[in-house]
Coordinates of N, CA and C in Angstrom, one line a residue:
X1 N 52.1 105.3 148.1 CA 52.1 104.5 146.6 C 54.0 105.0 146.2
X2 N 54.1 105.3 147.3 CA 55.4 106.4 146.5 C 56.7 105.5 147.0
X3 N 56.2 104.4 148.0 CA 56.9 103.5 148.0 C 56.9 102.4 146.9
X4 N 56.0 102.3 146.4 CA 55.6 101.6 145.4 C 56.8 102.0 144.4
X5 N 56.3 103.3 144.3 CA 58.0 103.3 142.7 C 59.2 103.3 143.2
X6 N 58.9 103.7 144.7 CA 60.6 103.7 144.9 C 61.7 102.0 144.8
X7 N 60.9 101.4 145.5 CA 60.5 99.3 145.5 C 60.9 99.4 144.1
X8 N 60.3 100.0 143.3 CA 60.0 99.5 141.2 C 61.1 100.2 141.0
X9 N 62.2 101.6 140.6 CA 63.1 101.8 140.9 C 64.3 101.0 140.6
X10 N 64.4 101.1 142.6 CA 65.4 99.7 143.2 C 64.8 98.6 142.5
X11 N 64.3 98.1 142.5 CA 64.5 96.3 141.5 C 64.8 96.9 139.9
X12 N 64.4 97.9 139.2 CA 64.6 98.0 138.1 C 66.4 98.4 138.2
X13 N 66.5 99.2 139.2 CA 68.5 99.6 139.2 C 68.5 98.1 139.1
X14 N 67.9 96.8 139.9 CA 69.6 96.3 140.5 C 69.7 94.7 138.9
X15 N 69.1 95.6 138.6 CA 68.0 94.1 136.7 C 68.6 95.3 136.2
X16 N 69.5 96.4 135.9 CA 70.3 96.7 134.8 C 70.9 96.1 134.4
X17 N 71.6 96.0 132.9 CA 72.7 94.9 132.8 C 73.7 95.3 133.5
X18 N 75.2 94.9 134.0 CA 76.4 95.9 134.5 C 77.0 95.9 133.0
X19 N 78.0 96.4 133.1 CA 78.8 97.7 132.0 C 79.6 97.3 131.7
X20 N 79.5 97.3 130.1 CA 80.7 96.4 130.1 C 82.4 96.6 130.4
X21 N 83.3 96.1 130.5 CA 84.6 96.4 130.5 C 84.8 97.5 129.5
X22 N 86.3 98.2 129.9 CA 86.6 98.5 128.8 C 87.6 97.6 128.4
X23 N 88.2 97.0 128.6 CA 88.5 95.7 127.6 C 88.7 94.6 128.1
X24 N 88.8 94.1 127.1 CA 88.8 92.5 127.3 C 88.5 91.9 128.2
X25 N 88.5 90.4 128.7 CA 88.6 89.5 129.4 C 90.4 89.8 129.3
X26 N 92.0 89.2 130.2 CA 93.0 88.7 129.5 C 93.5 87.6 129.3
X27 N 92.9 86.8 129.5 CA 92.6 85.4 129.2 C 92.1 85.7 127.8
X28 N 91.4 86.6 126.8 CA 90.8 86.4 125.9 C 92.2 87.2 124.9
X29 N 92.4 88.7 126.1 CA 93.4 89.1 124.8 C 95.0 88.6 124.4
X30 N 95.5 87.6 125.8 CA 96.1 87.0 125.7 C 96.0 85.4 124.7
X31 N 94.8 85.2 124.3 CA 95.2 84.1 123.5 C 94.7 84.7 122.1
X32 N 94.1 85.3 121.8 CA 93.7 85.9 120.5 C 95.2 86.4 119.8
X33 N 95.9 87.0 120.7 CA 97.3 87.8 120.5 C 98.6 87.3 119.6
X34 N 98.1 85.7 121.1 CA 98.7 85.1 120.8 C 98.9 84.3 119.8
X35 N 97.6 84.2 119.1 CA 96.9 83.4 117.8 C 97.6 84.3 116.7
X36 N 97.4 85.4 116.8 CA 97.4 86.2 115.5 C 99.3 86.8 115.4
X37 N 100.2 86.4 116.5 CA 101.0 86.9 116.1 C 102.1 85.7 116.0
X38 N 101.2 84.1 116.6 CA 101.8 82.9 116.1 C 101.8 82.6 113.7
X39 N 100.6 83.5 113.9 CA 100.1 83.6 112.2 C 101.6 84.4 111.7
X40 N 101.1 85.8 111.9 CA 102.0 86.6 111.8 C 103.2 86.1 111.4
X41 N 103.7 85.5 111.9 CA 105.9 84.8 112.4 C 105.2 83.6 111.7
X42 N 105.1 83.4 110.4 CA 104.2 82.1 109.8 C 104.4 82.9 108.8
X43 N 104.1 84.0 108.7 CA 103.4 84.6 107.4 C 105.0 85.7 107.4
X44 N 105.5 85.3 108.1 CA 107.1 86.0 108.0 C 108.2 84.8 107.6
X45 N 107.8 83.7 107.6 CA 109.1 83.0 108.0 C 108.4 81.9 107.1
X46 N 107.5 81.6 106.2 CA 106.5 81.5 105.2 C 107.7 82.7 103.6
X47 N 107.7 83.4 103.6 CA 107.9 85.1 103.3 C 109.7 84.4 102.4
X48 N 110.3 84.5 104.0 CA 112.0 84.4 104.1 C 112.2 83.4 102.8
X49 N 111.4 82.0 102.7 CA 111.2 80.7 101.8 C 112.5 81.5 100.3
X50 N 111.2 83.3 99.6 CA 111.4 83.7 98.7 C 112.9 83.7 98.2
X51 N 113.5 83.3 97.5 CA 114.8 82.8 97.4 C 115.2 84.3 96.8
X52 N 116.3 85.2 96.9 CA 116.8 87.3 96.4 C 116.1 86.6 94.6
X53 N 115.6 87.4 94.0 CA 115.5 87.2 92.1 C 115.1 85.9 91.8
X54 N 114.2 85.4 92.3 CA 113.8 83.6 92.1 C 112.2 84.0 91.0
X55 N 112.0 83.3 90.5 CA 110.9 83.8 89.4 C 109.7 83.5 90.0
X56 N 108.4 84.6 90.9 CA 107.8 84.0 91.4 C 106.5 84.0 90.4
X57 N 105.6 82.1 90.9 CA 104.2 82.0 90.1 C 103.4 81.5 91.0
X58 N 102.2 80.7 90.8 CA 101.0 79.9 91.7 C 101.6 78.8 91.8
X59 N 102.9 79.0 91.7 CA 102.9 77.2 92.6 C 103.6 78.3 93.9
X60 N 104.3 79.0 93.6 CA 104.5 80.2 94.6 C 103.8 81.3 95.9
X61 N 102.0 81.3 94.9 CA 101.8 81.6 96.4 C 101.2 80.7 97.0
X62 N 101.5 79.4 96.4 CA 100.8 78.7 97.1 C 102.1 78.3 98.1
X63 N 102.6 77.9 97.9 CA 103.4 78.1 98.9 C 104.2 78.7 100.1
X64 N 103.6 79.7 100.2 CA 103.9 81.1 100.6 C 102.9 81.5 101.8
X65 N 101.6 82.4 100.5 CA 100.3 83.3 100.9 C 99.5 82.0 101.1
X66 N 98.5 81.1 100.8 CA 97.7 80.4 100.7 C 98.0 80.0 102.3
X67 N 99.2 79.0 103.1 CA 99.3 78.6 104.0 C 99.2 80.0 104.7
X68 N 98.9 80.9 104.9 CA 97.8 81.9 105.8 C 97.1 82.2 105.7
X69 N 96.5 82.8 105.0 CA 95.2 83.0 104.8 C 94.0 80.8 105.0
X70 N 94.1 80.2 105.5 CA 94.7 78.8 105.5 C 94.6 79.2 107.2
X71 N 95.4 78.9 108.0 CA 95.4 79.1 108.6 C 94.4 80.1 109.5
X72 N 93.9 81.7 108.8 CA 93.1 82.5 109.3 C 91.9 81.7 109.3
X73 N 91.2 80.8 109.1 CA 90.2 80.5 109.0 C 90.6 79.2 109.5
X74 N 91.1 78.9 109.9 CA 91.7 77.4 110.4 C 91.1 78.4 112.1
X75 N 92.0 79.0 112.6 CA 91.8 79.2 114.1 C 90.5 80.1 114.3
X76 N 90.2 80.9 112.7 CA 88.3 81.1 112.9 C 86.9 80.1 113.4
X77 N 87.3 79.1 112.7 CA 86.7 77.7 112.7 C 86.8 76.8 113.8
X78 N 88.2 77.3 114.2 CA 88.9 75.7 115.8 C 88.3 77.0 117.2
X79 N 88.0 79.0 117.2 CA 87.4 78.7 118.0 C 86.9 80.3 118.5
X80 N 85.4 79.9 117.4 CA 84.3 80.8 116.9 C 84.4 82.3 116.2
X81 N 86.3 82.6 116.2 CA 86.2 84.1 116.1 C 85.8 83.8 114.1
X82 N 86.3 84.8 113.9 CA 85.9 85.9 112.8 C 86.7 86.3 112.0
X83 N 88.2 85.4 111.4 CA 89.6 86.0 111.6 C 89.7 86.7 110.2
X84 N 90.7 87.6 109.9 CA 90.1 88.2 108.9 C 91.8 88.9 107.8
X85 N 91.7 88.9 107.1 CA 92.5 89.9 106.8 C 92.1 90.5 105.9
X86 N 92.5 92.4 106.1 CA 91.9 93.5 105.6 C 92.8 94.3 104.8
X87 N 93.2 95.2 103.7 CA 94.0 95.6 103.0 C 92.5 96.5 102.3
X88 N 92.7 97.7 101.9 CA 92.6 98.7 101.5 C 93.6 98.8 100.7
X89 N 94.2 98.8 99.9 CA 94.9 98.2 99.5 C 94.5 96.6 99.1
X90 N 93.5 96.3 98.4 CA 93.8 94.9 98.4 C 93.4 94.2 97.4
X91 N 94.6 92.4 97.3 CA 94.2 92.0 95.4 C 93.1 90.9 96.0
X92 N 92.2 90.9 97.0 CA 91.3 89.7 96.8 C 90.3 91.3 97.2
X93 N 89.0 91.0 96.8 CA 88.1 92.2 97.1 C 87.4 91.3 98.2
X94 N 87.4 90.6 98.6 CA 86.8 89.2 100.1 C 87.8 90.5 101.3
X95 N 89.0 91.0 100.8 CA 89.2 91.9 101.5 C 89.2 93.1 102.6
X96 N 88.7 93.3 101.3 CA 88.5 95.3 101.6 C 87.6 95.1 102.7
X97 N 88.4 95.7 103.5 CA 87.3 96.8 104.8 C 85.9 96.9 105.0
X98 N 84.8 96.7 106.4 CA 84.0 95.9 106.9 C 84.4 98.6 107.0
X99 N 83.4 99.3 106.1 CA 84.0 100.8 107.2 C 84.0 100.7 108.8
X100 N 84.1 100.1 109.8 CA 84.9 100.2 110.8 C 86.4 100.4 110.8
X101 N 86.9 99.8 110.0 CA 88.4 98.9 109.8 C 88.0 99.5 109.2
X102 N 88.7 100.5 107.5 CA 88.6 101.0 107.4 C 89.8 102.9 108.3
X103 N 88.2 102.7 108.9 CA 88.4 104.0 109.8 C 89.3 104.0 110.5
X104 N 90.1 102.5 111.2 CA 90.1 102.2 112.1 C 92.2 102.7 111.6
X105 N 91.9 101.5 109.6 CA 93.0 101.9 109.0 C 93.5 102.8 109.1
X106 N 92.9 104.0 108.8 CA 93.7 105.5 109.0 C 94.1 105.9 110.1
X107 N 94.1 105.2 111.0 CA 94.8 105.6 112.2 C 96.0 104.4 112.0
X108 N 95.9 103.5 112.3 CA 96.5 102.8 111.5 C 98.2 103.5 110.7
X109 N 97.6 103.3 109.5 CA 98.3 104.3 108.4 C 99.2 106.1 109.1
X110 N 98.0 106.1 109.6 CA 98.9 107.6 110.9 C 99.7 107.6 111.7
X111 N 99.8 106.3 112.2 CA 100.6 106.1 113.2 C 101.8 105.1 113.1
X112 N 103.0 105.2 112.5 CA 103.6 103.7 112.9 C 103.5 102.7 113.1
X113 N 103.8 103.6 114.6 CA 104.1 102.9 115.6 C 102.6 102.5 116.3
X114 N 101.5 102.1 116.2 CA 100.4 102.2 116.7 C 100.6 100.3 116.1
X115 N 100.6 98.6 116.8 CA 101.1 98.3 116.3 C 99.9 96.9 116.4
X116 N 99.1 97.4 117.8 CA 97.7 96.6 117.6 C 96.9 97.6 118.1
X117 N 95.5 96.7 118.4 CA 94.4 97.5 118.7 C 92.9 96.8 118.9
X118 N 92.5 97.0 119.6 CA 91.0 96.0 120.5 C 89.9 97.2 120.8
X119 N 88.6 97.1 120.1 CA 87.4 97.9 120.0 C 86.0 97.2 119.9
X120 N 85.2 97.9 120.8 CA 83.7 96.8 120.5 C 83.5 97.2 120.1
X121 N 82.8 96.2 118.9 CA 82.2 96.2 117.8 C 80.9 95.5 117.8
X122 N 79.9 95.3 117.4 CA 78.7 94.8 116.3 C 79.2 93.9 115.3
X123 N 79.8 92.3 114.6 CA 79.7 91.8 113.6 C 77.9 89.9 113.2
X124 N 77.9 91.0 112.4 CA 76.7 90.1 112.1 C 75.3 90.1 113.1
X125 N 75.1 91.4 113.5 CA 74.4 91.7 114.7 C 75.5 91.2 116.3
X126 N 76.1 90.1 116.3 CA 76.6 90.2 117.2 C 77.8 91.3 118.0
X127 N 77.3 91.6 119.4 CA 77.8 92.0 119.6 C 79.9 91.3 120.9
X128 N 80.3 92.3 120.4 CA 82.0 91.3 120.9 C 82.9 92.4 121.2
X129 N 84.5 91.6 120.8 CA 85.4 92.5 121.0 C 86.0 92.6 119.4
X130 N 86.8 93.0 119.2 CA 87.3 93.1 117.4 C 89.2 93.7 118.3
X131 N 90.0 92.4 117.3 CA 91.4 93.2 117.8 C 91.3 93.4 116.2
X132 N 92.6 94.2 116.5 CA 93.2 94.0 114.7 C 94.9 94.5 114.9
X133 N 95.5 93.6 114.7 CA 96.9 93.9 114.4 C 97.2 94.4 113.1
X134 N 97.5 94.8 112.7 CA 99.3 95.4 111.3 C 99.9 94.4 110.7
X135 N 100.0 94.2 109.9 CA 100.4 93.5 108.6 C 101.3 94.8 108.3
X136 N 103.1 94.1 107.8 CA 104.2 95.2 107.6 C 104.4 94.9 106.3
X137 N 104.8 95.4 105.3 CA 105.2 94.8 103.7 C 106.8 94.1 103.8
X138 N 107.5 93.2 104.0 CA 108.7 92.9 103.8 C 108.9 92.8 102.9
X139 N 110.4 92.9 103.0 CA 111.4 92.6 101.2 C 111.1 92.1 100.3
X140 N 111.2 90.2 101.5 CA 110.3 89.6 99.5 C 109.1 89.5 99.6
X141 N 108.3 90.6 99.7 CA 106.5 90.8 99.5 C 106.9 91.3 98.4
X142 N 108.2 92.0 98.1 CA 107.2 93.4 97.0 C 107.7 92.6 95.0
X143 N 107.7 91.2 95.3 CA 108.1 90.1 94.0 C 106.9 90.4 93.4
X144 N 105.7 90.6 94.9 CA 104.4 90.8 94.0 C 103.2 91.7 94.5
X145 N 104.0 92.5 95.2 CA 103.5 94.1 95.7 C 104.2 95.0 95.8
X146 N 105.7 95.1 95.1 CA 106.0 96.1 94.0 C 105.4 96.5 93.4
X147 N 106.2 97.2 91.7 CA 106.4 98.4 91.0 C 105.1 97.1 90.2
X148 N 103.7 98.1 90.1 CA 102.5 97.4 89.2 C 103.1 96.6 87.9
X149 N 103.9 97.2 87.6 CA 103.9 96.4 86.0 C 105.0 95.4 86.2
X150 N 105.8 95.5 87.4 CA 106.3 94.2 87.5 C 106.1 92.5 89.0
X151 N 104.6 92.8 88.6 CA 104.0 91.8 88.7 C 103.9 90.8 88.4
X152 N 104.6 90.1 89.1 CA 103.9 88.0 88.0 C 102.8 87.8 86.9
X153 N 103.0 87.7 86.5 CA 101.6 86.9 85.3 C 100.8 87.0 85.9
X154 N 100.5 85.8 86.7 CA 99.9 85.1 87.4 C 98.7 85.8 88.0
X155 N 99.6 86.4 88.8 CA 98.8 88.0 89.2 C 97.9 88.9 88.5
X156 N 98.3 89.0 88.2 CA 97.8 90.2 86.9 C 96.9 89.7 85.8
X157 N 97.0 87.8 85.7 CA 95.9 87.4 85.0 C 95.0 86.8 86.2
X158 N 95.0 86.2 87.4 CA 93.8 86.0 88.7 C 93.9 87.5 88.5
X159 N 93.6 88.0 89.1 CA 93.4 89.6 90.0 C 93.1 90.8 89.1
X160 N 92.4 90.6 87.8 CA 92.4 92.4 88.0 C 92.4 93.4 87.8
X161 N 91.5 93.2 89.4 CA 91.2 94.7 90.5 C 91.9 94.5 91.0
X162 N 93.0 94.0 90.6 CA 95.0 94.0 92.1 C 95.3 95.8 92.0
X163 N 94.7 95.8 93.2 CA 95.7 97.1 94.1 C 96.3 97.0 94.9
X164 N 97.4 96.8 95.1 CA 98.3 95.9 96.3 C 99.2 95.5 95.1
X165 N 100.1 97.2 95.3 CA 100.9 96.8 94.6 C 101.7 98.6 95.4
X166 N 102.7 98.9 94.4 CA 103.4 100.0 94.9 C 103.7 100.0 96.5
X167 N 104.0 98.9 97.2 CA 104.9 99.0 99.1 C 105.9 98.9 98.8
X168 N 106.8 99.4 99.7 CA 108.5 99.9 100.0 C 108.0 98.3 101.5
X169 N 109.8 98.7 101.3 CA 109.4 97.3 103.3 C 108.8 98.4 103.6
X170 N 108.5 97.6 105.3 CA 108.0 98.3 106.7 C 106.7 99.5 106.2
X171 N 106.1 99.9 105.0 CA 104.4 100.0 105.0 C 103.7 99.3 105.8
X172 N 102.7 99.8 105.6 CA 101.7 98.8 106.7 C 100.6 98.6 104.9
X173 N 101.1 96.9 105.0 CA 100.2 96.4 104.0 C 98.7 96.0 104.5
X174 N 98.1 95.5 105.7 CA 96.5 95.5 105.6 C 97.0 94.8 107.5
X175 N 95.5 94.4 107.3 CA 95.4 94.3 108.7 C 94.5 92.7 109.4
X176 N 95.0 92.6 110.2 CA 94.7 91.4 110.3 C 93.4 91.9 112.0
X177 N 92.5 90.9 111.3 CA 90.8 90.9 112.3 C 90.5 90.2 112.9
X178 N 89.8 89.7 113.7 CA 89.6 89.4 114.4 C 88.8 89.7 115.5
X179 N 87.6 89.2 115.1 CA 85.9 89.5 116.3 C 85.8 88.6 117.0
X180 N 86.8 88.5 118.3 CA 85.4 87.7 119.0 C 83.8 88.0 120.0
X181 N 83.0 87.1 119.7 CA 81.6 87.4 119.5 C 81.7 87.1 122.0
X182 N 80.1 88.3 122.3 CA 80.6 88.0 123.3 C 79.8 87.2 123.9
X183 N 79.2 86.1 122.5 CA 78.6 84.9 123.5 C 79.7 83.6 124.2
X184 N 81.0 83.8 123.7 CA 82.5 83.3 124.1 C 82.9 83.6 125.4
X185 N 82.7 84.5 125.7 CA 82.4 85.3 127.5 C 82.7 84.1 127.9
X186 N 81.6 83.7 128.3 CA 80.2 82.6 129.0 C 81.3 81.6 128.7
X187 N 81.4 81.2 127.9 CA 82.0 79.3 127.3 C 83.1 79.8 127.7
X188 N 84.2 80.2 127.2 CA 85.8 80.2 126.6 C 86.6 81.1 127.1
X189 N 85.9 82.2 128.6 CA 87.3 82.9 128.6 C 86.7 83.0 130.2

């Protein structure tokens, strides 16, 4: 009987799932980080197209900000990731962070040198890795994200619950959030 119990314990130990790695696979890290680096470079490049003193309107938003959101969605759709731009001081309520992201946002706010990090998480019932990267306010961003009373009329009209103002260059504006489900680890990385 003791032999049978020992054999069962050995069997159960052998069947135990492998421990999760402490960091995501290198190929996944490189792919996600490069994609978000390119997305942020796109954001910075488009922001540079706003001329000093330019009157910004909805057409400016469509030229400068909307393509970044569209590219984020495309990255998610084409890779099986969930890509979002999150902010505590959000303009669009859909960009409000979940509780984990809000807690991590506080870490980014407390440590200006923290550019990015990876964490294990669960999203909609799926386990996976989450990558978060800082979005920093650029001087050109202030035409829409500067003083509350200086916001363009289309923002005041289209975003009545807007909180995304009173920033300064270099402030933490938000976070890129990329969730990569574990199911992709077996097929993609």
